[in-house]
Tab-separated table of C-alpha atoms in Angstrom:
chain	number	residue	atom	x	y	z
W	1	MET	CA	101.164	111.879	54.440
W	2	GLU	CA	103.538	110.149	56.853
W	3	LEU	CA	101.689	111.653	59.809
W	4	ARG	CA	98.398	110.382	58.433
W	5	ARG	CA	99.810	106.879	57.986
W	6	ALA	CA	101.201	106.944	61.521
W	7	LEU	CA	97.812	107.966	62.880
W	8	VAL	CA	96.071	105.215	60.925
W	9	ARG	CA	98.554	102.612	62.146
W	10	ALA	CA	97.992	103.705	65.733
W	11	ALA	CA	94.202	103.671	65.312
W	12	VAL	CA	94.087	100.119	63.920
W	13	ALA	CA	96.821	98.578	66.037
W	14	ARG	CA	94.120	96.571	67.852
W	15	PRO	CA	91.215	96.563	65.388
W	16	GLY	CA	87.732	95.721	66.522
W	17	VAL	CA	86.792	92.449	64.832
W	18	LEU	CA	83.255	91.519	63.857
W	19	LEU	CA	82.879	87.782	63.286
W	20	ALA	CA	80.304	86.565	60.771
W	21	VAL	CA	80.274	82.785	61.187
W	22	SER	CA	78.418	80.387	58.895
W	23	PRO	CA	76.962	77.069	60.062
W	24	GLY	CA	79.489	74.328	59.440
W	25	ALA	CA	82.473	76.595	60.155
W	26	THR	CA	83.081	75.724	63.807
W	27	ARG	CA	86.653	74.604	63.188
W	28	GLN	CA	87.464	77.867	61.399
W	29	ARG	CA	85.756	79.931	64.112
W	30	LEU	CA	87.803	78.296	66.830
W	31	ALA	CA	91.016	78.999	64.912
W	32	VAL	CA	90.065	82.656	64.460
W	33	GLU	CA	89.088	83.090	68.116
W	34	ALA	CA	92.363	81.541	69.275
W	35	GLU	CA	94.339	83.858	66.975
W	36	LEU	CA	92.395	86.913	68.170
W	37	ALA	CA	93.137	85.999	71.783
W	38	LEU	CA	96.824	85.614	70.932
W	39	ARG	CA	96.907	89.047	69.284
W	40	GLY	CA	94.755	90.718	71.924
W	41	TRP	CA	92.279	92.025	69.346
W	42	PRO	CA	88.812	92.743	70.755
W	43	CYS	CA	85.633	91.338	69.246
W	44	ALA	CA	83.120	94.008	68.255
W	45	SER	CA	79.473	93.587	69.210
W	46	GLY	CA	78.185	95.202	66.038
W	47	PRO	CA	79.157	96.941	62.788
W	48	ALA	CA	79.423	100.414	64.331
W	49	GLU	CA	82.231	99.237	66.628
W	50	ALA	CA	84.112	97.179	64.034
W	51	ASP	CA	87.150	97.888	61.900
W	52	LEU	CA	87.612	94.416	60.436
W	53	LEU	CA	84.854	92.086	59.233
W	54	VAL	CA	85.965	88.451	59.369
W	55	VAL	CA	83.645	86.161	57.442
W	56	VAL	CA	84.166	82.597	58.626
W	57	GLY	CA	83.132	79.691	56.424
W	58	ASP	CA	82.921	78.667	52.791
W	59	ARG	CA	81.774	81.305	50.340
W	60	GLU	CA	79.288	78.818	48.872
W	61	GLY	CA	77.596	78.666	52.266
W	62	GLN	CA	76.816	82.389	52.231
W	63	GLY	CA	74.180	82.107	49.512
W	64	GLU	CA	73.757	84.085	46.328
W	65	GLY	CA	70.426	85.796	47.001
W	66	GLU	CA	68.564	86.947	50.072
W	67	GLU	CA	70.710	84.802	52.348
W	68	SER	CA	73.735	87.005	51.588
W	69	ASP	CA	71.930	90.314	52.124
W	70	TRP	CA	72.689	90.305	55.832
W	71	LEU	CA	76.384	90.082	55.028
W	72	ALA	CA	76.169	93.009	52.625
W	73	GLY	CA	74.339	95.000	55.276
W	74	LEU	CA	77.021	94.287	57.853
W	75	TRP	CA	79.725	95.505	55.482
W	76	ARG	CA	77.884	98.720	54.732
W	77	GLY	CA	77.337	99.348	58.429
W	78	ILE	CA	81.069	99.373	59.283
W	79	PRO	CA	82.578	102.868	59.162
W	80	ALA	CA	85.763	103.502	57.177
W	81	PRO	CA	88.589	102.765	57.376
W	82	LYS	CA	87.556	99.134	57.249
W	83	ALA	CA	88.623	95.832	55.781
W	84	ARG	CA	87.060	92.450	55.167
W	85	VAL	CA	88.641	89.009	55.040
W	86	TRP	CA	87.353	85.483	54.543
W	87	VAL	CA	88.580	82.504	56.543
W	88	THR	CA	87.826	79.215	54.813
W	89	ASP	CA	90.841	77.269	56.074
W	90	PRO	CA	91.546	77.139	59.827
W	91	GLU	CA	95.250	76.796	59.101
W	92	ARG	CA	95.233	80.182	57.359
W	93	ALA	CA	93.410	82.197	60.033
W	94	ALA	CA	96.573	84.073	61.030
W	95	ASP	CA	97.302	84.941	57.395
W	96	ALA	CA	93.788	86.284	56.878
W	97	LEU	CA	93.969	88.521	59.948
W	98	ALA	CA	97.386	89.784	58.912
W	99	SER	CA	96.010	90.643	55.453
W	100	GLY	CA	93.109	92.492	57.008
W	101	LEU	CA	95.385	94.510	59.269
W	102	ALA	CA	97.625	95.401	56.317
W	103	ASP	CA	94.615	96.663	54.384
W	104	LEU	CA	93.514	98.787	57.323
W	105	VAL	CA	96.941	100.362	57.600
W	106	ARG	CA	96.991	101.082	53.858
W	107	GLY	CA	93.439	102.386	53.969
W	108	GLU	CA	92.251	99.774	51.448
W	109	HIS	CA	88.760	98.629	52.249
W	110	GLY	CA	87.137	97.680	48.991
W	111	THR	CA	88.357	94.095	48.653
W	112	ASP	CA	87.958	90.739	50.329
W	113	HIS	CA	90.907	88.548	51.155
W	114	ALA	CA	90.487	84.789	51.242
W	115	PRO	CA	94.046	83.445	51.607
W	116	ASP	CA	94.720	80.417	49.457
W	117	ALA	CA	97.868	78.677	48.305
W	118	HIS	CA	98.798	81.673	46.160
W	119	HIS	CA	97.689	84.479	48.517
W	120	GLU	CA	95.407	85.778	45.799
W	121	HIS	CA	93.090	88.702	46.495
W	122	HIS	CA	89.512	88.182	45.406
W	123	GLU	CA	87.260	91.097	44.574
W	124	HIS	CA	83.755	90.550	45.910
W	125	HIS	CA	80.825	92.620	44.596
W	126	GLU	CA	77.388	92.605	46.194
W	127	HIS	CA	74.515	93.083	43.692
W	128	HIS	CA	71.681	92.777	46.157
W	129	GLU	CA	69.756	95.396	48.050
W	130	HIS	CA	70.519	95.005	51.751
W	131	HIS	CA	68.157	95.011	54.666
W	132	GLU	CA	68.656	97.650	57.320
W	133	HIS	CA	70.362	96.406	60.477
W	134	GLN	CA	69.543	97.634	63.930
W	135	GLN	CA	71.876	97.763	66.888
W	136	ASN	CA	70.541	97.246	70.371
W	137	ASP	CA	73.340	97.897	72.812
W	138	GLY	CA	73.149	97.583	76.538
W	139	THR	CA	75.733	97.653	79.288
W	140	ALA	CA	75.343	96.152	82.729
W	141	ALA	CA	77.814	96.001	85.573
W	142	HIS	CA	77.402	93.640	88.484
W	143	SER	CA	79.496	93.406	91.618
W	144	ASP	CA	79.755	89.824	92.725
W	145	HIS	CA	80.178	88.937	96.402
W	146	SER	CA	82.585	86.185	95.410
W	147	GLY	CA	85.107	88.808	94.384
W	148	HIS	CA	84.714	89.475	90.676
W	149	ASP	CA	83.115	92.189	88.580
W	150	MET	CA	80.817	91.190	85.767
W	151	HIS	CA	80.700	93.791	83.031
W	152	GLY	CA	78.043	93.388	80.387
W	153	GLY	CA	79.196	93.601	76.824
W	154	HIS	CA	77.296	95.328	74.038
W	155	HIS	CA	75.073	92.886	72.237
W	156	GLY	CA	73.726	93.971	68.870
W	157	HIS	CA	71.013	92.466	66.728
W	158	ALA	CA	70.494	92.648	63.016
W	159	GLY	CA	67.148	93.608	61.512
W	160	HIS	CA	65.543	91.938	58.518
W	161	ASP	CA	62.414	92.820	56.501
W	162	MET	CA	61.228	95.417	59.006
W	163	GLY	CA	59.435	98.709	58.546
W	164	LEU	CA	61.823	101.507	59.465
W	165	ILE	CA	61.427	105.190	60.302
W	166	GLU	CA	64.645	107.151	60.755
W	167	GLY	CA	66.433	103.803	61.180
W	168	LEU	CA	64.108	102.620	63.961
W	169	PRO	CA	61.714	99.645	63.688
W	170	MET	CA	58.029	100.516	63.522
W	171	ALA	CA	55.658	99.188	66.172
W	172	ASP	CA	52.309	97.529	65.493
W	173	ARG	CA	49.391	97.235	67.886
W	174	ALA	CA	48.042	94.103	69.524
W	175	ASP	CA	46.232	92.979	72.646
W	176	ASP	CA	48.475	92.040	75.543
W	177	ARG	CA	47.616	89.348	78.051
W	178	ASP	CA	45.363	91.750	79.970
W	179	GLY	CA	43.403	92.695	76.863
W	180	LEU	CA	45.018	96.117	76.525
W	181	ARG	CA	46.087	97.510	73.160
W	182	LEU	CA	49.857	97.945	73.370
W	183	ASP	CA	52.588	98.570	70.847
W	184	VAL	CA	54.185	95.453	69.402
W	185	LEU	CA	57.809	95.782	68.339
W	186	HIS	CA	59.206	93.141	66.003
W	187	VAL	CA	62.854	92.559	66.844
W	188	PRO	CA	65.130	90.061	65.091
W	189	LEU	CA	68.160	88.616	66.850
W	190	GLY	CA	70.950	87.290	64.645
W	191	PRO	CA	72.375	85.920	62.512
W	192	VAL	CA	75.522	87.843	63.483
W	193	LEU	CA	75.864	88.578	67.173
W	194	ALA	CA	78.759	88.198	69.546
W	195	ASP	CA	78.409	84.937	71.479
W	196	TRP	CA	75.472	83.732	69.399
W	197	PRO	CA	74.859	80.378	67.666
W	198	ALA	CA	76.150	80.711	64.107
W	199	GLY	CA	73.363	81.025	61.559
W	200	LEU	CA	70.480	81.423	64.014
W	201	ILE	CA	67.834	84.116	63.580
W	202	LEU	CA	65.127	84.622	66.199
W	203	ARG	CA	62.259	86.935	65.315
W	204	LEU	CA	60.676	88.275	68.489
W	205	ALA	CA	57.451	90.197	68.967
W	206	LEU	CA	57.767	92.403	72.048
W	207	GLN	CA	55.172	94.291	74.056
W	208	GLY	CA	57.115	96.495	76.380
W	209	ASP	CA	60.069	94.328	77.347
W	210	ILE	CA	58.111	91.053	77.335
W	211	VAL	CA	58.507	88.487	74.565
W	212	GLN	CA	55.067	87.652	73.141
W	213	GLU	CA	55.948	85.603	70.067
W	214	VAL	CA	59.055	83.817	68.802
W	215	THR	CA	59.881	82.440	65.380
W	216	VAL	CA	63.041	80.397	64.890
W	217	GLU	CA	64.532	80.980	61.440
W	218	PRO	CA	67.956	79.504	60.726
W	219	VAL	CA	69.973	80.969	57.880
W	220	ALA	CA	69.460	78.868	54.757
W	221	THR	CA	72.541	76.669	54.390
W	222	PRO	CA	73.168	73.862	51.902
W	223	PRO	CA	73.213	70.367	53.434
W	224	SER	CA	76.696	69.169	54.227
W	225	PRO	CA	78.123	65.630	54.343
W	226	ARG	CA	80.823	66.798	56.748
W	227	PRO	CA	80.081	65.727	60.332
W	228	PRO	CA	79.501	68.540	62.836
W	229	PHE	CA	82.798	69.384	64.505
W	230	TRP	CA	81.603	68.787	68.056
W	231	ASP	CA	79.909	65.445	67.171
W	232	GLU	CA	82.724	64.114	65.007
W	233	PRO	CA	84.325	61.530	67.374
W	234	TRP	CA	81.039	59.732	68.078
W	235	LEU	CA	79.938	59.760	64.433
W	236	ARG	CA	83.308	58.406	63.331
W	237	ALA	CA	83.121	55.630	65.927
W	238	ALA	CA	79.572	54.762	64.874
W	239	GLY	CA	80.844	54.563	61.304
W	240	GLY	CA	83.381	51.909	62.264
W	241	GLU	CA	86.508	54.002	62.812
W	242	HIS	CA	88.741	53.577	65.838
W	243	VAL	CA	88.255	56.514	68.191
W	244	SER	CA	89.648	56.530	71.704
W	245	ARG	CA	87.514	57.379	74.705
W	246	GLY	CA	90.080	60.044	75.528
W	247	ASP	CA	89.615	61.790	72.180
W	248	ALA	CA	85.856	61.804	72.657
W	249	ALA	CA	86.216	63.107	76.216
W	250	ARG	CA	88.561	65.864	75.032
W	251	ARG	CA	86.055	66.991	72.384
W	252	LEU	CA	83.222	66.865	74.935
W	253	CYS	CA	85.249	68.930	77.394
W	254	ALA	CA	86.066	71.550	74.755
W	255	ALA	CA	82.460	71.665	73.503
W	256	HIS	CA	81.060	72.396	76.960
W	257	LEU	CA	83.801	74.947	77.635
W	258	ASP	CA	82.820	76.651	74.374
W	259	SER	CA	79.185	76.774	75.526
W	260	LEU	CA	80.163	78.005	78.976
W	261	GLY	CA	82.287	80.751	77.445
W	262	ARG	CA	79.243	82.026	75.559
W	263	LEU	CA	77.038	81.860	78.630
W	264	PHE	CA	79.551	83.749	80.769
W	265	ALA	CA	80.010	86.391	78.078
W	266	VAL	CA	76.270	86.926	77.604
W	267	ALA	CA	75.862	87.188	81.382
W	268	GLY	CA	78.507	89.933	81.356
W	269	TRP	CA	81.384	88.003	82.932
W	270	ASP	CA	83.969	88.765	80.238
W	271	ASP	CA	87.039	87.816	82.270
W	272	MET	CA	85.607	84.391	83.044
W	273	ALA	CA	84.594	83.917	79.410
W	274	ALA	CA	88.155	84.630	78.260
W	275	ARG	CA	89.616	82.199	80.817
W	276	THR	CA	87.146	79.504	79.798
W	277	ARG	CA	88.015	79.875	76.126
W	278	HIS	CA	91.700	79.673	76.912
W	279	VAL	CA	91.123	76.311	78.597
W	280	ARG	CA	88.980	75.227	75.647
W	281	ASP	CA	91.852	76.024	73.295
W	282	ARG	CA	94.277	74.089	75.479
W	283	ALA	CA	91.956	71.084	75.374
W	284	LEU	CA	91.760	71.207	71.581
W	285	ALA	CA	95.532	71.675	71.367
W	286	GLY	CA	96.058	68.320	73.083
W	287	ALA	CA	96.956	69.364	76.630
W	288	ALA	CA	97.492	66.414	78.968
W	289	ALA	CA	94.779	65.376	81.395
W	290	VAL	CA	96.840	66.589	84.356
W	291	GLU	CA	97.122	70.079	82.895
W	292	LEU	CA	93.474	70.228	81.872
W	293	ALA	CA	92.274	69.063	85.273
W	294	SER	CA	94.359	71.752	86.957
W	295	LEU	CA	92.888	74.377	84.628
W	296	VAL	CA	89.220	73.412	84.886
W	297	ARG	CA	89.076	72.988	88.676
W	298	PRO	CA	89.396	76.709	89.490
W	299	LEU	CA	86.956	77.581	86.712
W	300	ILE	CA	84.361	75.216	88.132
W	301	ARG	CA	84.837	76.480	91.693
W	302	ARG	CA	84.620	80.110	90.618
W	303	ALA	CA	81.464	79.592	88.557
W	304	GLU	CA	79.735	77.588	91.273
W	305	ARG	CA	80.571	80.154	93.961
W	306	SER	CA	79.383	83.156	91.972
W	307	ARG	CA	76.204	84.415	93.599
W	308	THR	CA	75.740	87.022	90.888
W	309	LEU	CA	75.848	84.403	88.126
W	310	ARG	CA	73.366	82.274	90.037
W	311	TRP	CA	71.056	85.251	90.523
W	312	LEU	CA	71.232	86.127	86.825
W	313	THR	CA	70.435	82.629	85.552
W	314	THR	CA	68.150	81.027	88.140
W	315	GLY	CA	64.577	80.633	86.967
W	316	LEU	CA	65.321	81.407	83.316
W	317	GLY	CA	64.170	79.022	80.596
W	318	THR	CA	62.967	76.248	82.870
W	319	LEU	CA	62.744	72.970	80.968
W	320	THR	CA	61.715	70.012	83.093
W	321	ALA	CA	62.874	66.497	82.262
W	322	GLU	CA	59.314	65.525	81.344
W	323	GLN	CA	58.987	68.473	78.956
W	324	ALA	CA	62.402	67.694	77.483
W	325	ARG	CA	61.443	64.081	76.761
W	326	GLN	CA	58.166	65.173	75.150
W	327	ARG	CA	60.063	67.507	72.817
W	328	GLY	CA	62.772	65.000	71.928
W	329	VAL	CA	65.476	66.834	73.897
W	330	THR	CA	68.351	64.688	75.134
W	331	GLY	CA	71.773	65.354	76.614
W	332	PRO	CA	72.558	68.048	79.208
W	333	ALA	CA	69.225	69.861	78.816
W	334	LEU	CA	67.401	66.655	79.753
W	335	VAL	CA	69.759	65.801	82.597
W	336	ALA	CA	69.542	69.317	84.044
W	337	ASP	CA	65.763	69.058	84.565
W	338	GLY	CA	65.549	72.763	85.257
W	339	ASP	CA	66.614	76.293	84.383
W	340	ALA	CA	69.630	77.977	82.812
W	341	TYR	CA	71.603	77.708	86.047
W	342	SER	CA	70.910	73.950	86.239
W	343	ARG	CA	72.103	73.483	82.658
W	344	MET	CA	75.290	75.381	83.464
W	345	ARG	CA	75.921	73.082	86.437
W	346	VAL	CA	75.535	70.014	84.203
W	347	TRP	CA	78.091	71.466	81.771
W	348	LEU	CA	80.526	72.183	84.598
W	349	ASP	CA	80.200	68.651	85.954
W	350	ALA	CA	80.787	67.162	82.481
W	351	VAL	CA	83.844	69.383	81.962
W	352	GLY	CA	85.404	68.170	85.200
W	353	ARG	CA	84.775	64.495	84.459
W	354	SER	CA	85.870	64.587	80.821
W	355	ALA	CA	89.051	66.561	81.500
W	356	ALA	CA	90.222	63.841	83.866
W	357	VAL	CA	89.990	61.053	81.262
W	358	CYS	CA	91.083	62.798	78.043
W	359	ASP	CA	94.272	60.703	77.880
W	360	VAL	CA	92.485	57.324	77.968
W	361	THR	CA	93.439	55.244	74.933
W	362	GLU	CA	90.727	52.591	75.240
W	363	ALA	CA	88.446	52.473	72.193
W	364	LEU	CA	85.146	54.312	72.313
W	365	ASP	CA	82.122	52.027	72.245
W	366	PRO	CA	80.360	52.551	68.870
W	367	ALA	CA	77.046	52.319	70.730
W	368	GLU	CA	77.939	55.483	72.689
W	369	VAL	CA	76.502	57.929	70.189
W	370	VAL	CA	75.837	60.704	72.685
W	371	GLY	CA	77.489	63.968	71.681
W	372	PRO	CA	77.754	67.194	73.667
W	373	ARG	CA	74.112	68.141	72.976
W	374	GLY	CA	72.477	64.719	73.083
W	375	ARG	CA	71.908	61.459	71.272
W	376	LEU	CA	73.068	61.253	67.673
W	377	ASP	CA	71.169	58.061	66.749
W	378	THR	CA	67.699	59.608	66.744
W	379	PRO	CA	65.719	60.863	63.722
W	380	VAL	CA	65.840	64.434	65.049
W	381	PRO	CA	69.316	65.942	65.637
W	382	PRO	CA	69.842	67.078	69.250
W	383	SER	CA	70.076	70.749	68.323
W	384	ARG	CA	66.913	70.567	66.214
W	385	ALA	CA	65.018	69.592	69.360
W	386	LEU	CA	66.681	72.454	71.253
W	387	LEU	CA	65.685	74.924	68.528
W	388	ASP	CA	62.107	73.640	68.594
W	389	SER	CA	62.020	74.185	72.364
W	390	LEU	CA	63.170	77.815	72.223
W	391	PRO	CA	59.796	79.498	71.495
W	392	ARG	CA	58.101	77.964	74.541
W	393	LEU	CA	61.021	78.900	76.762
W	394	LEU	CA	61.249	82.482	75.531
W	395	VAL	CA	57.589	83.520	75.353
W	396	GLY	CA	56.625	85.456	78.469
W	397	THR	CA	60.186	86.269	79.489
W	398	GLU	CA	61.853	89.666	79.568
W	399	PHE	CA	63.801	90.615	76.460
W	400	ALA	CA	67.005	91.039	78.491
W	401	CYS	CA	66.777	87.374	79.516
W	402	ALA	CA	66.347	85.954	76.014
W	403	ARG	CA	70.046	85.779	75.189
W	404	ILE	CA	70.883	84.035	78.467
W	405	ILE	CA	68.253	81.378	77.758
W	406	VAL	CA	69.600	80.816	74.243
W	407	ALA	CA	73.177	80.620	75.555
W	408	SER	CA	72.149	78.090	78.211
W	409	LEU	CA	70.943	75.730	75.470
W	410	ASP	CA	73.570	76.708	72.859
W	411	PRO	CA	72.106	74.822	69.891
W	412	ASP	CA	74.623	73.860	67.231
W	413	LEU	CA	73.250	74.645	63.782
W	414	ASP	CA	75.927	72.442	62.236
W	415	GLU	CA	73.774	69.464	63.303
W	416	PRO	CA	70.536	70.183	61.388
W	417	THR	CA	72.487	70.821	58.165
W	418	HIS	CA	74.451	67.558	58.398
W	419	VAL	CA	73.345	64.791	56.040
W	420	PRO	CA	75.024	61.560	57.206
W	421	ALA	CA	76.128	58.920	54.792
W	422	PRO	CA	73.881	55.831	54.695
W	423	ARG	CA	74.306	53.616	57.747
W	424	THR	CA	76.827	55.976	59.338
W	425	VAL	CA	74.941	56.007	62.625
W	426	HIS	CA	73.067	52.945	63.886
W	427	SER	CA	70.350	52.946	66.475
W	428	HIS	CA	71.063	50.849	69.527
W	429	GLY	CA	68.225	49.862	71.766
């Protein structure tokens, strides 16, 4: 018995963590990611690689019917020994992870732990039939002439409402662009993927490796009065609160670093993604402008000098400024006037400028309602316009490029679910 316990402890010393993040839980996600980095625990790309399922967000946001089936399917797909925890309070992220590790060591994997003031354990029973989930893993290694290696991570995707034979999705038939009858494979991406917008599901129809059709289907989430985490400073200022320009710049810097971390990770540059997220965490922790500037400068230089990164992203998801305006897109995607590489360059430039002024105490102009993804005083949230643009950008591209295009836009699904209080945001002409 003691030998078995010792073996279990050794096996789960650094458990693979699968994050299931709900829209509206950005603050909790950031706390969990920072704690995982501190502990050195790896993030799993799919259920088969996971030991610990960390569900991030309020339980009410997971739904009681079909919306929660994907979560039940994830749990069933994780091999034992396994554990599951809920993180609803960012201040208790460390406690939740510690509870999950303790359960793994004890071999207890039938309960959920959502730490509250009394450290109570809550039993969670799923009564719904789950959809089968598919895992599409791929590994790529690139040698960059600028001196770094870019190793592709394994990116899984979850399947929903698909015909299955021996666990594989069935293919239909349809005419391709040349009039030939080719197999059509229906492949869903999301809602739980490493480095993927929380709550987003894309349903793709593939012929060969070419995307023929795209349907954007966010996870059903109740409307929330809470402002999106990344937009909070500008919405507070528009509502009449005093917000400093430095606080807004700090949030902008961290938001773009968060997006860049996803893009680097999806492109296979894991080391750069980890460094970028470390700087993001320092920005959110209140690091001084001098420190932040010294941290972001080498990141910007390294990203701009990477010929491999440029080769991987150039020409993908081209969105001209004219097309962006027609679709209601604002912010970096409009300014970039180009492809995924151009959008990355806009993020890098904004990171450098905002890091330098994050200590400014001057009040933010309430008329400056431009968040990290665009204007916040328009009828359509910035990320809604980005989501609406995805199908046109993805159709006709190779499947392997789809995730890079999504990461280069990085829509925030917290925005479409936000219901502002009356007269919180005013339009300024």
